[in-house]
């Protein structure tokens, strides 16, 4: 559900809808820890993240659970664009 944005591979375009669906799947099959681990690794390897369809962040607890990762990303100098 992650898509590289440019040839420099320092950007990531992320569909919040797809993120939410994977988040729900991880809750149902008990793989939340693995889901967040993979998501964290993907985010922290980039310098810029473009979040698409951000209305999906308001569903369930996704926004609350994603917030620490986004804060860590920004603290490391990463930039987030909300589309």
PDB file of C-alpha atoms in Angstrom:
ATOM      1  CA  UNK A   1       0.000   0.000   0.000  1.00  0.00           C
ATOM      2  CA  UNK A   2       3.080   2.218  -0.016  1.00  0.00           C
ATOM      3  CA  UNK A   3       4.035   3.802  -3.293  1.00  0.00           C
ATOM      4  CA  UNK A   4       7.344   5.451  -4.122  1.00  0.00           C
ATOM      5  CA  UNK A   5       6.811   8.973  -5.380  1.00  0.00           C
ATOM      6  CA  UNK A   6      10.012   9.928  -7.168  1.00  0.00           C
ATOM      7  CA  UNK A   7      13.150   8.471  -8.671  1.00  0.00           C
ATOM      8  CA  UNK A   8      15.267   9.607  -5.717  1.00  0.00           C
ATOM      9  CA  UNK A   9      13.210   7.206  -3.584  1.00  0.00           C
ATOM     10  CA  UNK A  10      13.180   9.618  -0.687  1.00  0.00           C
ATOM     11  CA  UNK A  11       9.419  10.179  -0.910  1.00  0.00           C
ATOM     12  CA  UNK A  12       6.483   7.979  -0.129  1.00  0.00           C
ATOM     13  CA  UNK A  13       2.885   8.396  -1.206  1.00  0.00           C
ATOM     14  CA  UNK A  14       0.485   6.692   1.161  1.00  0.00           C
ATOM     15  CA  UNK A  15      -3.231   6.131   0.712  1.00  0.00           C
ATOM     16  CA  UNK A  16      -4.900   6.549   4.101  1.00  0.00           C
ATOM     17  CA  UNK A  17      -7.804   4.447   2.843  1.00  0.00           C
ATOM     18  CA  UNK A  18      -5.497   1.509   2.158  1.00  0.00           C
ATOM     19  CA  UNK A  19      -3.664   2.140   5.408  1.00  0.00           C
ATOM     20  CA  UNK A  20      -6.956   2.003   7.291  1.00  0.00           C
ATOM     21  CA  UNK A  21      -7.978  -1.258   5.592  1.00  0.00           C
ATOM     22  CA  UNK A  22      -4.637  -2.876   6.467  1.00  0.00           C
ATOM     23  CA  UNK A  23      -4.974  -1.510   9.989  1.00  0.00           C
ATOM     24  CA  UNK A  24      -8.374  -3.206  10.349  1.00  0.00           C
ATOM     25  CA  UNK A  25      -7.011  -6.431   8.886  1.00  0.00           C
ATOM     26  CA  UNK A  26      -4.181  -6.422  11.426  1.00  0.00           C
ATOM     27  CA  UNK A  27      -6.697  -6.013  14.240  1.00  0.00           C
ATOM     28  CA  UNK A  28      -8.756  -8.936  12.976  1.00  0.00           C
ATOM     29  CA  UNK A  29      -5.872 -11.345  12.438  1.00  0.00           C
ATOM     30  CA  UNK A  30      -3.790 -10.330  15.464  1.00  0.00           C
ATOM     31  CA  UNK A  31      -0.844  -8.907  13.505  1.00  0.00           C
ATOM     32  CA  UNK A  32      -0.968  -5.311  14.754  1.00  0.00           C
ATOM     33  CA  UNK A  33       2.587  -5.375  16.076  1.00  0.00           C
ATOM     34  CA  UNK A  34       3.934  -6.564  12.718  1.00  0.00           C
ATOM     35  CA  UNK A  35       1.774  -4.058  10.848  1.00  0.00           C
ATOM     36  CA  UNK A  36       3.086  -1.117  12.879  1.00  0.00           C
ATOM     37  CA  UNK A  37       6.651  -2.419  12.654  1.00  0.00           C
ATOM     38  CA  UNK A  38       6.521  -2.588   8.849  1.00  0.00           C
ATOM     39  CA  UNK A  39       4.789   0.786   8.638  1.00  0.00           C
ATOM     40  CA  UNK A  40       7.401   2.389  10.909  1.00  0.00           C
ATOM     41  CA  UNK A  41      10.277   0.984   8.845  1.00  0.00           C
ATOM     42  CA  UNK A  42       8.741   2.219   5.598  1.00  0.00           C
ATOM     43  CA  UNK A  43       8.142   5.723   6.986  1.00  0.00           C
ATOM     44  CA  UNK A  44      11.492   6.225   8.665  1.00  0.00           C
ATOM     45  CA  UNK A  45      13.433   5.351   5.506  1.00  0.00           C
ATOM     46  CA  UNK A  46      11.955   8.362   3.703  1.00  0.00           C
ATOM     47  CA  UNK A  47      12.400  12.125   3.903  1.00  0.00           C
ATOM     48  CA  UNK A  48       8.944  13.090   2.688  1.00  0.00           C
ATOM     49  CA  UNK A  49       5.544  11.441   3.036  1.00  0.00           C
ATOM     50  CA  UNK A  50       2.463  12.423   1.096  1.00  0.00           C
ATOM     51  CA  UNK A  51      -0.727  11.246   2.812  1.00  0.00           C
ATOM     52  CA  UNK A  52      -3.687  10.939   0.442  1.00  0.00           C
ATOM     53  CA  UNK A  53      -7.374  10.675   1.359  1.00  0.00           C
ATOM     54  CA  UNK A  54      -6.757  11.947   4.883  1.00  0.00           C
ATOM     55  CA  UNK A  55     -10.438  11.738   5.850  1.00  0.00           C
ATOM     56  CA  UNK A  56      -9.722   8.038   6.492  1.00  0.00           C
ATOM     57  CA  UNK A  57      -7.505   9.033   9.417  1.00  0.00           C
ATOM     58  CA  UNK A  58     -10.636   9.990  11.338  1.00  0.00           C
ATOM     59  CA  UNK A  59     -11.979   6.444  11.354  1.00  0.00           C
ATOM     60  CA  UNK A  60     -11.562   4.283  14.422  1.00  0.00           C
ATOM     61  CA  UNK A  61      -8.322   4.639  16.325  1.00  0.00           C
ATOM     62  CA  UNK A  62      -6.064   4.921  13.276  1.00  0.00           C
ATOM     63  CA  UNK A  63      -5.168   8.575  13.829  1.00  0.00           C
ATOM     64  CA  UNK A  64      -4.322   7.968  17.489  1.00  0.00           C
ATOM     65  CA  UNK A  65      -2.182   4.922  16.700  1.00  0.00           C
ATOM     66  CA  UNK A  66      -0.437   6.524  13.721  1.00  0.00           C
ATOM     67  CA  UNK A  67       0.362   9.817  15.495  1.00  0.00           C
ATOM     68  CA  UNK A  68       3.483   8.564  17.360  1.00  0.00           C
ATOM     69  CA  UNK A  69       4.994   7.301  14.103  1.00  0.00           C
ATOM     70  CA  UNK A  70       4.342  10.591  12.333  1.00  0.00           C
ATOM     71  CA  UNK A  71       5.804  12.513  15.267  1.00  0.00           C
ATOM     72  CA  UNK A  72       8.924  10.325  15.201  1.00  0.00           C
ATOM     73  CA  UNK A  73       9.198  10.844  11.447  1.00  0.00           C
ATOM     74  CA  UNK A  74       8.980  14.636  11.797  1.00  0.00           C
ATOM     75  CA  UNK A  75      11.382  14.683  14.745  1.00  0.00           C
ATOM     76  CA  UNK A  76      13.931  13.022  12.468  1.00  0.00           C
ATOM     77  CA  UNK A  77      13.546  15.840   9.920  1.00  0.00           C
ATOM     78  CA  UNK A  78      10.866  14.273   7.762  1.00  0.00           C
ATOM     79  CA  UNK A  79       8.212  16.334   6.012  1.00  0.00           C
ATOM     80  CA  UNK A  80       4.537  15.364   5.747  1.00  0.00           C
ATOM     81  CA  UNK A  81       2.162  16.609   3.083  1.00  0.00           C
ATOM     82  CA  UNK A  82      -1.577  16.103   3.570  1.00  0.00           C
ATOM     83  CA  UNK A  83      -3.610  15.845   0.368  1.00  0.00           C
TER      84      UNK A  83
END
